[in-house]
Coordinates of N, CA and C in Angstrom, one line a residue:
M1 N 93.7 106.1 95.3 CA 92.7 106.5 96.3 C 93.3 107.4 97.3
E2 N 92.5 108.5 97.6 CA 93.0 109.4 98.6 C 92.6 108.9 100.0
H3 N 93.5 109.2 101.0 CA 93.3 108.8 102.4 C 93.1 110.1 103.2
P4 N 92.4 110.0 104.3 CA 92.2 111.2 105.1 C 93.6 111.7 105.6
G5 N 93.8 112.9 105.4 CA 95.1 113.5 105.9 C 96.2 113.3 104.9
E6 N 95.9 112.7 103.7 CA 97.0 112.4 102.8 C 97.2 113.6 101.9
R7 N 98.5 113.9 101.6 CA 98.8 114.9 100.7 C 100.0 114.4 99.8
A8 N 100.2 115.0 98.6 CA 101.3 114.7 97.8 C 102.0 116.0 97.5
R9 N 103.3 116.0 97.4 CA 104.0 117.2 97.1 C 105.3 116.9 96.3
G10 N 105.8 117.8 95.7 CA 107.0 117.7 95.0 C 108.1 118.4 95.7
A11 N 109.3 118.3 95.3 CA 110.5 118.8 96.0 C 110.4 120.3 96.1
E12 N 109.7 121.0 95.1 CA 109.7 122.4 95.1 C 108.9 123.0 96.3
D13 N 108.1 122.1 97.0 CA 107.2 122.7 98.0 C 108.0 123.2 99.2
D14 N 109.1 122.5 99.6 CA 109.9 123.0 100.8 C 111.4 122.8 100.6
G15 N 111.8 122.6 99.4 CA 113.3 122.6 99.2 C 114.0 121.4 99.8
M16 N 113.3 120.3 100.1 CA 114.0 119.2 100.7 C 114.5 118.2 99.7
G17 N 114.5 118.4 98.5 CA 115.1 117.4 97.5 C 114.3 117.3 96.3
R18 N 114.6 116.3 95.5 CA 114.0 116.3 94.1 C 113.1 115.1 94.0
L19 N 112.9 114.3 94.9 CA 112.0 113.2 94.8 C 110.5 113.6 95.1
H20 N 109.6 113.0 94.4 CA 108.2 113.2 94.8 C 107.9 112.5 96.1
V21 N 107.2 113.1 97.0 CA 106.9 112.6 98.3 C 105.4 112.6 98.6
Q22 N 104.9 111.5 99.0 CA 103.5 111.4 99.5 C 103.5 111.5 101.0
E23 N 102.5 112.2 101.5 CA 102.5 112.5 102.9 C 101.1 112.2 103.6
W24 N 101.2 111.7 104.8 CA 100.0 111.4 105.6 C 100.2 112.0 107.0
G25 N 99.2 112.7 107.5 CA 99.2 113.1 108.9 C 100.0 114.4 109.1
R26 N 99.9 115.0 110.3 CA 100.5 116.2 110.6 C 101.1 116.2 112.0
G27 N 101.4 115.0 112.5 CA 102.0 114.8 113.8 C 103.4 115.4 113.9
E28 N 103.8 115.6 115.2 CA 105.2 116.2 115.4 C 106.3 115.2 115.1
R29 N 106.0 113.9 115.3 CA 107.0 112.9 115.0 C 107.0 112.6 113.5
V30 N 108.2 112.4 112.9 CA 108.3 112.1 111.5 C 108.6 110.6 111.3
A31 N 107.9 110.0 110.3 CA 108.3 108.6 109.9 C 108.5 108.7 108.4
V32 N 109.6 108.0 108.0 CA 109.9 108.0 106.5 C 109.8 106.5 106.1
L33 N 109.0 106.3 105.0 CA 108.7 105.0 104.5 C 109.3 104.9 103.1
V34 N 110.1 103.9 102.8 CA 110.8 103.8 101.5 C 110.4 102.5 100.9
H35 N 109.8 102.5 99.7 CA 109.2 101.4 99.1 C 110.3 100.5 98.4
G36 N 109.8 99.4 97.9 CA 110.7 98.5 97.1 C 110.6 98.7 95.6
M37 N 111.4 97.9 94.9 CA 111.4 98.0 93.4 C 110.1 97.6 92.8
T38 N 109.7 98.3 91.8 CA 108.5 98.1 91.0 C 107.3 98.8 91.6
T39 N 107.4 99.2 92.8 CA 106.2 99.9 93.5 C 106.6 101.4 93.6
D40 N 105.8 102.1 94.5 CA 106.1 103.5 94.8 C 105.5 103.8 96.1
A41 N 105.3 105.0 96.4 CA 104.8 105.4 97.7 C 103.4 104.8 98.0
G42 N 102.6 104.5 97.0 CA 101.4 103.8 97.1 C 101.5 102.5 97.8
S43 N 102.7 101.9 97.8 CA 102.9 100.6 98.5 C 102.5 100.7 100.0
W44 N 102.5 102.0 100.5 CA 102.3 102.2 102.0 C 100.8 102.6 102.2
W45 N 99.9 102.2 101.3 CA 98.5 102.6 101.4 C 97.9 102.3 102.7
R46 N 98.3 101.3 103.4 CA 97.8 101.0 104.8 C 98.7 101.6 105.9
M47 N 100.0 101.4 105.7 CA 100.9 101.8 106.8 C 101.0 103.3 107.0
G48 N 100.9 104.1 105.9 CA 100.9 105.6 106.0 C 99.8 106.1 106.9
P49 N 98.5 105.7 106.6 CA 97.4 106.2 107.5 C 97.5 105.6 108.9
E50 N 98.0 104.3 109.0 CA 98.2 103.7 110.4 C 99.1 104.5 111.2
L51 N 100.2 104.9 110.7 CA 101.2 105.7 111.4 C 100.7 107.1 111.7
A52 N 100.0 107.6 110.7 CA 99.5 109.0 110.9 C 98.5 109.0 112.1
E53 N 97.7 107.9 112.3 CA 96.8 107.8 113.4 C 97.5 107.7 114.7
R54 N 98.8 107.2 114.7 CA 99.6 107.1 115.9 C 100.4 108.3 116.2
G55 N 100.1 109.4 115.4 CA 100.7 110.7 115.7 C 101.9 111.1 114.9
Y56 N 102.2 110.3 113.8 CA 103.3 110.7 112.9 C 102.9 111.6 111.8
R57 N 103.8 112.3 111.3 CA 103.8 112.9 110.0 C 104.6 111.9 109.1
V58 N 103.9 111.3 108.2 CA 104.5 110.2 107.4 C 104.9 110.7 106.0
L59 N 106.1 110.5 105.7 CA 106.7 110.9 104.4 C 107.1 109.7 103.6
A60 N 106.6 109.5 102.4 CA 106.9 108.3 101.6 C 107.3 108.8 100.2
P61 N 108.6 108.8 100.0 CA 109.1 109.3 98.7 C 109.0 108.2 97.6
D62 N 108.8 108.6 96.4 CA 109.0 107.7 95.3 C 110.5 107.7 94.9
L63 N 111.1 106.5 95.0 CA 112.5 106.5 94.6 C 112.7 106.8 93.1
P64 N 113.9 107.2 92.8 CA 114.2 107.5 91.4 C 113.8 106.3 90.5
G65 N 113.1 106.7 89.4 CA 112.6 105.6 88.4 C 111.3 105.0 88.8
H66 N 110.7 105.5 89.9 CA 109.4 105.0 90.4 C 108.4 106.1 90.6
G67 N 107.2 105.8 90.4 CA 106.1 106.7 90.7 C 106.3 108.0 89.9
E68 N 106.3 109.1 90.6 CA 106.4 110.4 89.9 C 107.8 111.1 90.1
S69 N 108.7 110.3 90.5 CA 110.1 110.8 90.7 C 110.9 110.7 89.4
P70 N 112.0 111.5 89.2 CA 112.7 111.5 88.0 C 113.3 110.2 87.6
R71 N 113.6 110.1 86.3 CA 114.3 108.9 85.8 C 115.8 109.4 85.6
G72 N 116.7 108.4 85.3 CA 118.1 108.8 85.1 C 119.0 107.6 85.3
A73 N 120.3 107.8 85.5 CA 121.2 106.7 85.8 C 121.0 106.3 87.3
Y74 N 120.9 105.0 87.5 CA 120.6 104.5 88.8 C 121.7 103.7 89.5
T75 N 122.0 104.2 90.7 CA 122.9 103.5 91.6 C 122.3 103.6 93.0
L76 N 122.8 102.6 93.8 CA 122.3 102.6 95.2 C 122.7 103.9 95.9
R77 N 124.0 104.3 95.7 CA 124.5 105.5 96.3 C 123.7 106.7 95.9
G78 N 123.4 106.9 94.5 CA 122.6 108.0 94.0 C 121.2 108.0 94.6
M79 N 120.6 106.8 94.7 CA 119.3 106.8 95.3 C 119.3 107.2 96.8
G80 N 120.4 106.7 97.5 CA 120.5 107.1 98.9 C 120.6 108.6 99.1
E81 N 121.4 109.2 98.2 CA 121.6 110.7 98.3 C 120.3 111.4 98.0
A82 N 119.6 110.9 97.0 CA 118.3 111.5 96.7 C 117.3 111.4 97.8
L83 N 117.3 110.2 98.5 CA 116.4 110.0 99.6 C 116.8 111.0 100.7
A84 N 118.1 111.1 101.0 CA 118.5 112.0 102.1 C 118.2 113.5 101.8
E85 N 118.2 113.8 100.5 CA 117.9 115.2 100.2 C 116.4 115.5 100.2
S86 N 115.6 114.5 100.3 CA 114.1 114.7 100.1 C 113.3 114.6 101.3
V87 N 113.9 114.2 102.4 CA 113.2 114.2 103.7 C 114.0 114.8 104.8
P88 N 113.4 115.2 105.9 CA 114.1 115.9 107.0 C 115.1 114.9 107.7
R89 N 116.2 115.5 108.1 CA 117.1 114.8 108.9 C 116.6 114.5 110.3
G90 N 116.9 113.4 110.9 CA 116.5 113.1 112.3 C 115.1 112.6 112.5
P91 N 114.5 111.8 111.5 CA 113.1 111.3 111.8 C 113.1 110.4 112.9
E92 N 111.9 110.2 113.6 CA 111.8 109.3 114.6 C 111.9 107.9 114.1
L93 N 111.4 107.6 112.9 CA 111.4 106.3 112.3 C 111.7 106.4 110.8
A94 N 112.6 105.5 110.4 CA 112.8 105.3 108.9 C 112.7 103.8 108.6
L95 N 111.9 103.5 107.7 CA 111.6 102.1 107.4 C 111.7 101.9 105.9
G96 N 112.5 100.9 105.5 CA 112.7 100.7 104.0 C 112.4 99.2 103.7
H97 N 111.7 99.0 102.6 CA 111.3 97.6 102.2 C 112.2 97.2 101.0
S98 N 112.8 96.1 101.1 CA 113.6 95.5 100.0 C 114.6 96.5 99.4
L99 N 114.5 96.9 98.1 CA 115.3 97.9 97.6 C 115.4 99.2 98.5
G100 N 114.2 99.5 99.0 CA 114.1 100.7 99.9 C 115.0 100.5 101.2
G101 N 115.1 99.3 101.7 CA 116.0 99.0 102.8 C 117.4 99.2 102.5
T102 N 117.8 98.7 101.3 CA 119.2 98.9 100.8 C 119.5 100.4 100.6
V103 N 118.6 101.1 100.0 CA 118.8 102.5 99.8 C 118.9 103.2 101.2
L104 N 118.0 102.9 102.1 CA 118.1 103.4 103.4 C 119.4 103.2 104.1
A105 N 120.0 102.1 103.8 CA 121.3 101.8 104.4 C 122.4 102.8 103.9
Y106 N 122.2 103.2 102.7 CA 123.2 104.2 102.1 C 122.9 105.6 102.7
A107 N 121.7 105.9 103.2 CA 121.3 107.2 103.6 C 121.3 107.3 105.1
V108 N 121.4 106.2 105.9 CA 121.0 106.2 107.3 C 122.0 107.1 108.1
E109 N 123.2 107.1 107.8 CA 124.2 108.0 108.5 C 123.9 109.5 108.3
R110 N 123.4 109.8 107.2 CA 123.1 111.2 106.9 C 121.7 111.5 107.5
L111 N 120.8 110.6 107.4 CA 119.4 110.8 108.0 C 119.4 110.8 109.5
R112 N 120.2 109.9 110.1 CA 120.2 109.7 111.5 C 118.8 109.6 112.2
P113 N 118.1 108.6 111.7 CA 116.8 108.3 112.4 C 117.0 107.8 113.8
A114 N 116.0 108.1 114.6 CA 116.0 107.5 116.0 C 116.0 106.0 116.0
R115 N 115.2 105.5 115.0 CA 115.1 104.0 114.8 C 115.0 103.7 113.3
A116 N 115.7 102.7 112.9 CA 115.7 102.3 111.5 C 115.2 100.9 111.4
V117 N 114.3 100.6 110.5 CA 113.7 99.3 110.3 C 113.9 98.9 108.8
Y118 N 114.5 97.7 108.6 CA 114.8 97.2 107.3 C 113.9 96.0 107.0
E119 N 112.9 96.1 106.2 CA 112.0 95.0 105.9 C 112.5 94.2 104.7
D120 N 113.0 93.0 105.1 CA 113.5 92.0 104.1 C 114.4 92.6 103.1
P121 N 115.5 93.3 103.5 CA 116.5 93.9 102.5 C 117.2 92.8 101.8
P122 N 117.7 93.0 100.6 CA 118.4 92.0 99.8 C 119.9 91.9 100.2
W123 N 120.1 91.6 101.5 CA 121.5 91.5 102.0 C 122.1 90.1 101.9
G124 N 121.4 89.2 101.3 CA 121.9 87.9 101.1 C 122.5 87.7 99.7
A125 N 122.2 86.5 99.1 CA 122.7 86.3 97.7 C 122.0 87.2 96.7
P126 N 122.7 87.8 95.8 CA 122.1 88.8 94.9 C 121.2 88.0 93.9
P127 N 120.1 88.6 93.4 CA 119.2 87.9 92.5 C 119.9 87.8 91.1
G128 N 119.5 86.8 90.4 CA 120.1 86.6 89.1 C 119.3 87.3 88.0
P129 N 119.7 87.2 86.7 CA 119.0 88.0 85.7 C 117.6 87.5 85.5
E130 N 117.3 86.3 85.9 CA 115.9 85.8 85.7 C 114.9 86.6 86.6
V131 N 115.4 87.2 87.7 CA 114.5 88.0 88.5 C 114.2 89.3 87.8
A132 N 115.2 89.9 87.2 CA 114.9 91.1 86.5 C 113.9 90.9 85.3
A133 N 114.1 89.8 84.6 CA 113.2 89.5 83.5 C 111.7 89.2 84.1
F134 N 111.6 88.6 85.2 CA 110.3 88.3 85.8 C 109.6 89.6 86.2
L135 N 110.4 90.5 86.8 CA 109.8 91.8 87.2 C 109.4 92.6 86.0
D136 N 110.2 92.6 85.0 CA 109.8 93.3 83.7 C 108.5 92.7 83.1
A137 N 108.4 91.4 83.2 CA 107.2 90.8 82.6 C 105.9 91.2 83.4
Q138 N 106.1 91.5 84.6 CA 104.9 91.8 85.4 C 104.2 93.1 85.0
R139 N 105.0 94.0 84.2 CA 104.4 95.2 83.8 C 103.2 94.9 82.8
G140 N 103.2 93.8 82.2 CA 102.1 93.4 81.3 C 101.0 92.6 82.0
W141 N 101.1 92.4 83.3 CA 100.1 91.6 83.9 C 98.8 92.4 84.2
T142 N 97.7 91.7 84.2 CA 96.4 92.4 84.5 C 96.2 92.4 86.0
L143 N 95.3 93.1 86.5 CA 94.9 93.1 87.9 C 94.6 91.7 88.4
E144 N 93.9 91.0 87.6 CA 93.4 89.7 87.9 C 94.6 88.7 88.1
R145 N 95.6 88.9 87.2 CA 96.8 88.0 87.3 C 97.6 88.3 88.6
L146 N 97.7 89.6 88.8 CA 98.5 90.1 90.0 C 97.8 89.5 91.3
A147 N 96.4 89.6 91.3 CA 95.7 89.2 92.5 C 95.9 87.7 92.7
A148 N 95.9 86.9 91.6 CA 96.1 85.5 91.7 C 97.5 85.1 92.2
F149 N 98.5 86.0 91.8 CA 99.9 85.7 92.2 C 100.1 86.1 93.7
H150 N 99.3 87.0 94.2 CA 99.3 87.5 95.6 C 98.0 87.2 96.2
P151 N 97.6 86.0 96.5 CA 96.2 85.7 97.0 C 96.0 86.3 98.3
A152 N 97.0 86.5 99.2 CA 96.8 87.0 100.5 C 96.7 88.5 100.6
W153 N 96.9 89.2 99.5 CA 97.0 90.6 99.5 C 95.6 91.2 99.5
P154 N 95.3 92.3 100.2 CA 94.1 93.0 100.1 C 93.9 93.6 98.7
E155 N 92.7 93.9 98.3 CA 92.5 94.4 96.9 C 93.2 95.7 96.6
Q156 N 93.3 96.6 97.6 CA 94.0 97.8 97.4 C 95.5 97.6 97.2
A157 N 96.0 96.7 97.9 CA 97.5 96.4 97.7 C 97.8 95.9 96.3
V158 N 96.9 95.1 95.7 CA 97.0 94.7 94.3 C 96.9 95.9 93.4
R159 N 95.9 96.8 93.6 CA 95.7 97.9 92.8 C 97.0 98.9 92.8
E160 N 97.5 99.0 94.0 CA 98.7 99.9 94.1 C 99.9 99.3 93.4
K161 N 100.0 98.0 93.5 CA 101.1 97.3 92.8 C 101.0 97.5 91.3
H162 N 99.8 97.3 90.8 CA 99.5 97.4 89.4 C 99.8 98.8 88.9
R163 N 99.4 99.8 89.7 CA 99.7 101.2 89.4 C 101.2 101.5 89.4
G164 N 101.8 101.0 90.4 CA 103.3 101.2 90.5 C 104.0 100.6 89.4
L165 N 103.7 99.4 88.9 CA 104.3 98.8 87.8 C 104.2 99.6 86.5
S166 N 103.0 100.2 86.4 CA 102.8 101.0 85.2 C 103.6 102.3 85.1
R167 N 104.2 102.7 86.2 CA 105.0 103.9 86.3 C 106.4 103.7 86.6
W168 N 106.8 102.4 86.6 CA 108.2 102.0 87.0 C 109.1 101.9 85.8
D169 N 110.3 102.4 85.9 CA 111.3 102.4 84.9 C 112.1 101.1 85.1
P170 N 111.9 100.1 84.2 CA 112.6 98.8 84.4 C 114.1 98.9 84.4
A171 N 114.7 100.0 83.9 CA 116.1 100.2 84.0 C 116.7 100.3 85.4
T172 N 115.8 100.5 86.4 CA 116.2 100.5 87.8 C 116.8 99.1 88.2
V173 N 116.5 98.1 87.5 CA 117.1 96.8 87.9 C 118.6 96.8 87.8
E174 N 119.1 97.8 87.2 CA 120.6 97.9 87.1 C 121.2 97.9 88.5
V175 N 120.5 98.4 89.5 CA 121.1 98.5 90.9 C 121.2 97.1 91.5
A176 N 120.5 96.1 91.0 CA 120.6 94.8 91.5 C 122.0 94.3 91.3
R177 N 122.8 94.8 90.4 CA 124.2 94.4 90.2 C 125.0 94.8 91.4
E178 N 124.5 95.8 92.2 CA 125.3 96.2 93.4 C 124.9 95.5 94.6
Y179 N 123.8 94.6 94.5 CA 123.4 93.9 95.7 C 124.5 93.0 96.2
P180 N 124.7 92.7 97.5 CA 123.8 93.1 98.6 C 124.0 94.5 99.1
G181 N 124.7 95.4 98.3 CA 124.8 96.8 98.8 C 125.7 96.8 100.0
R182 N 125.4 97.7 100.9 CA 126.3 97.8 102.1 C 125.3 98.0 103.3
R183 N 125.9 97.7 104.5 CA 125.1 97.9 105.7 C 126.2 98.3 106.8
R184 N 125.8 99.1 107.7 CA 126.7 99.6 108.7 C 126.9 98.5 109.8
T185 N 128.1 98.2 110.2 CA 128.4 97.3 111.3 C 129.3 97.8 112.3
P186 N 128.9 98.1 113.5 CA 127.5 98.0 113.9 C 126.6 99.1 113.3
P187 N 125.3 99.0 113.4 CA 124.5 100.0 112.8 C 124.6 101.3 113.7
P188 N 124.4 102.5 113.0 CA 124.7 103.7 113.8 C 123.6 104.1 114.8
G189 N 122.6 103.3 114.9 CA 121.5 103.5 115.9 C 120.7 102.3 116.0
P190 N 119.6 102.3 116.8 CA 118.8 101.1 117.0 C 118.2 100.7 115.6
S191 N 118.4 99.4 115.3 CA 118.1 98.9 113.9 C 117.4 97.6 114.0
L192 N 116.3 97.4 113.3 CA 115.5 96.2 113.3 C 115.5 95.7 111.9
V193 N 115.7 94.4 111.7 CA 115.4 93.7 110.4 C 114.2 92.8 110.6
L194 N 113.3 93.0 109.7 CA 112.1 92.1 109.6 C 112.2 91.2 108.4
A195 N 111.9 90.0 108.7 CA 111.9 89.0 107.6 C 110.6 88.1 107.7
G196 N 110.2 87.6 106.6 CA 109.1 86.6 106.5 C 109.8 85.3 106.5
D197 N 109.0 84.3 106.9 CA 109.6 82.9 106.9 C 109.4 82.2 105.6
R198 N 108.7 82.9 104.6 CA 108.5 82.3 103.3 C 109.3 83.0 102.2
Q199 N 110.5 83.4 102.5 CA 111.3 84.1 101.5 C 112.7 83.8 101.6
P200 N 113.6 84.1 100.6 CA 115.0 83.7 100.6 C 115.9 84.8 101.0
M201 N 115.4 86.0 101.2 CA 116.3 87.2 101.4 C 117.2 87.1 102.7
I202 N 116.5 86.8 103.8 CA 117.2 86.7 105.1 C 117.0 85.3 105.6
D203 N 118.0 84.4 105.4 CA 117.9 83.1 105.9 C 118.4 83.0 107.3
E204 N 118.4 81.8 108.0 CA 118.8 81.7 109.4 C 120.2 82.1 109.6
A205 N 121.1 81.7 108.7 CA 122.5 82.0 108.9 C 122.7 83.5 108.8
L206 N 122.1 84.2 107.8 CA 122.3 85.6 107.7 C 121.6 86.3 108.9
A207 N 120.5 85.8 109.4 CA 119.9 86.4 110.5 C 120.8 86.4 111.8
G208 N 121.4 85.2 111.9 CA 122.4 85.1 113.1 C 123.5 86.1 112.9
Q209 N 124.1 86.2 111.7 CA 125.2 87.2 111.5 C 124.7 88.6 111.8
L210 N 123.5 89.0 111.3 CA 123.0 90.3 111.6 C 122.9 90.6 113.1
R211 N 122.5 89.6 113.8 CA 122.4 89.8 115.3 C 123.7 90.0 115.9
T212 N 124.8 89.3 115.4 CA 126.1 89.5 116.0 C 126.6 90.9 115.6
E213 N 126.1 91.5 114.5 CA 126.6 92.8 114.1 C 125.8 93.9 114.8
G214 N 124.8 93.6 115.6 CA 124.1 94.6 116.3 C 122.7 94.9 115.9
Y215 N 122.2 94.2 114.9 CA 120.8 94.4 114.5 C 119.9 93.4 115.3
E216 N 118.7 93.9 115.6 CA 117.7 93.0 116.1 C 117.0 92.4 114.9
V217 N 116.7 91.1 114.9 CA 116.0 90.5 113.8 C 114.7 89.8 114.3
R218 N 113.6 90.1 113.6 CA 112.3 89.5 114.0 C 111.8 88.8 112.7
V219 N 111.1 87.7 112.9 CA 110.6 86.9 111.8 C 109.0 86.9 111.9
V220 N 108.4 87.2 110.8 CA 106.9 87.2 110.8 C 106.5 85.9 110.1
A221 N 105.9 85.0 110.9 CA 105.5 83.7 110.4 C 104.4 83.8 109.3
G222 N 104.6 83.0 108.3 CA 103.6 83.0 107.2 C 103.7 84.1 106.2
A223 N 104.6 85.0 106.4 CA 104.8 86.1 105.4 C 105.9 85.8 104.5
G224 N 105.8 86.4 103.3 CA 106.9 86.4 102.3 C 107.7 87.6 102.3
H225 N 108.1 88.0 101.1 CA 109.0 89.1 100.9 C 108.4 90.5 101.3
N226 N 107.1 90.6 100.9 CA 106.4 91.9 101.1 C 105.5 91.7 102.4
I227 N 106.1 91.8 103.5 CA 105.4 91.5 104.8 C 104.2 92.4 105.0
H228 N 104.4 93.7 104.7 CA 103.3 94.7 105.0 C 102.1 94.5 104.2
N229 N 102.2 93.8 103.0 CA 101.0 93.4 102.3 C 100.6 92.0 102.5
D230 N 101.6 91.1 102.7 CA 101.2 89.7 103.0 C 100.4 89.6 104.3
D231 N 100.8 90.3 105.3 CA 100.2 90.2 106.6 C 100.3 91.6 107.4
G232 N 99.4 92.5 107.0 CA 99.5 93.8 107.6 C 99.5 93.8 109.1
D233 N 98.6 93.0 109.7 CA 98.5 92.9 111.2 C 99.8 92.4 111.8
G234 N 100.3 91.3 111.2 CA 101.5 90.7 111.6 C 102.7 91.7 111.5
F235 N 102.7 92.5 110.5 CA 103.8 93.5 110.3 C 103.7 94.5 111.4
L236 N 102.6 95.0 111.8 CA 102.5 96.0 112.8 C 102.8 95.3 114.2
A237 N 102.4 94.1 114.4 CA 102.7 93.4 115.6 C 104.2 93.2 115.8
A238 N 104.9 92.9 114.7 CA 106.4 92.8 114.7 C 107.1 94.1 115.0
L239 N 106.4 95.2 114.8 CA 107.0 96.5 115.1 C 106.8 97.0 116.5
D240 N 106.2 96.1 117.3 CA 106.0 96.4 118.7 C 107.2 97.0 119.4
G241 N 107.1 98.1 120.0 CA 108.3 98.8 120.6 C 109.1 99.6 119.7
W242 N 108.8 99.6 118.4 CA 109.6 100.4 117.4 C 108.8 101.6 116.9
L243 N 107.5 101.6 117.1 CA 106.7 102.7 116.6 C 106.6 103.9 117.6

């Protein structure tokens, strides 16, 4: 679905890299939104327009192996380099969800955002092979099954997830072998970690460790791993002071 002010472009449009990038708004401030595994820029179906209305030019790249971006050999470092080559340096805000948060951690020193937000990054125990098998199985799910699995998600969130799964290269799960990836300690700039209280990625012990390392940590009550779809209003409220 097209949104007001939404545009999609390839790397050839302005020489900023090789990833496909979806864009909302024409504001002077830049926000970069980086999706998680199995989805693509469509994951930001609500947040892109929301930030555009707040005066941002919003750039949402499809990570390698997702959406309309190229396929190939997948590593967290390679994805981070592709991200850094595909968006302008020095955005006001860079926000990455799950895999996108881990990729952002590889690119953050090069991107130098004024503020970085990591939505439930996999910085705890790495997932086992059963997680990869479960993600791959979802490619065969119907819209109805996806909706039943995510009962709190708006209809468009389910549609975008279904579309993202149809365009996702399951070989990208190879990067899970590199989890928890890396993070800068202390972070190179103001950095927020958002976690839901119904997920295993950021437990209380890890949250405490992150705070000692210089990250601010906020928890959204009642949300799971995908906070911006589980509770869009709660997600925006948790970003108070960061937008």
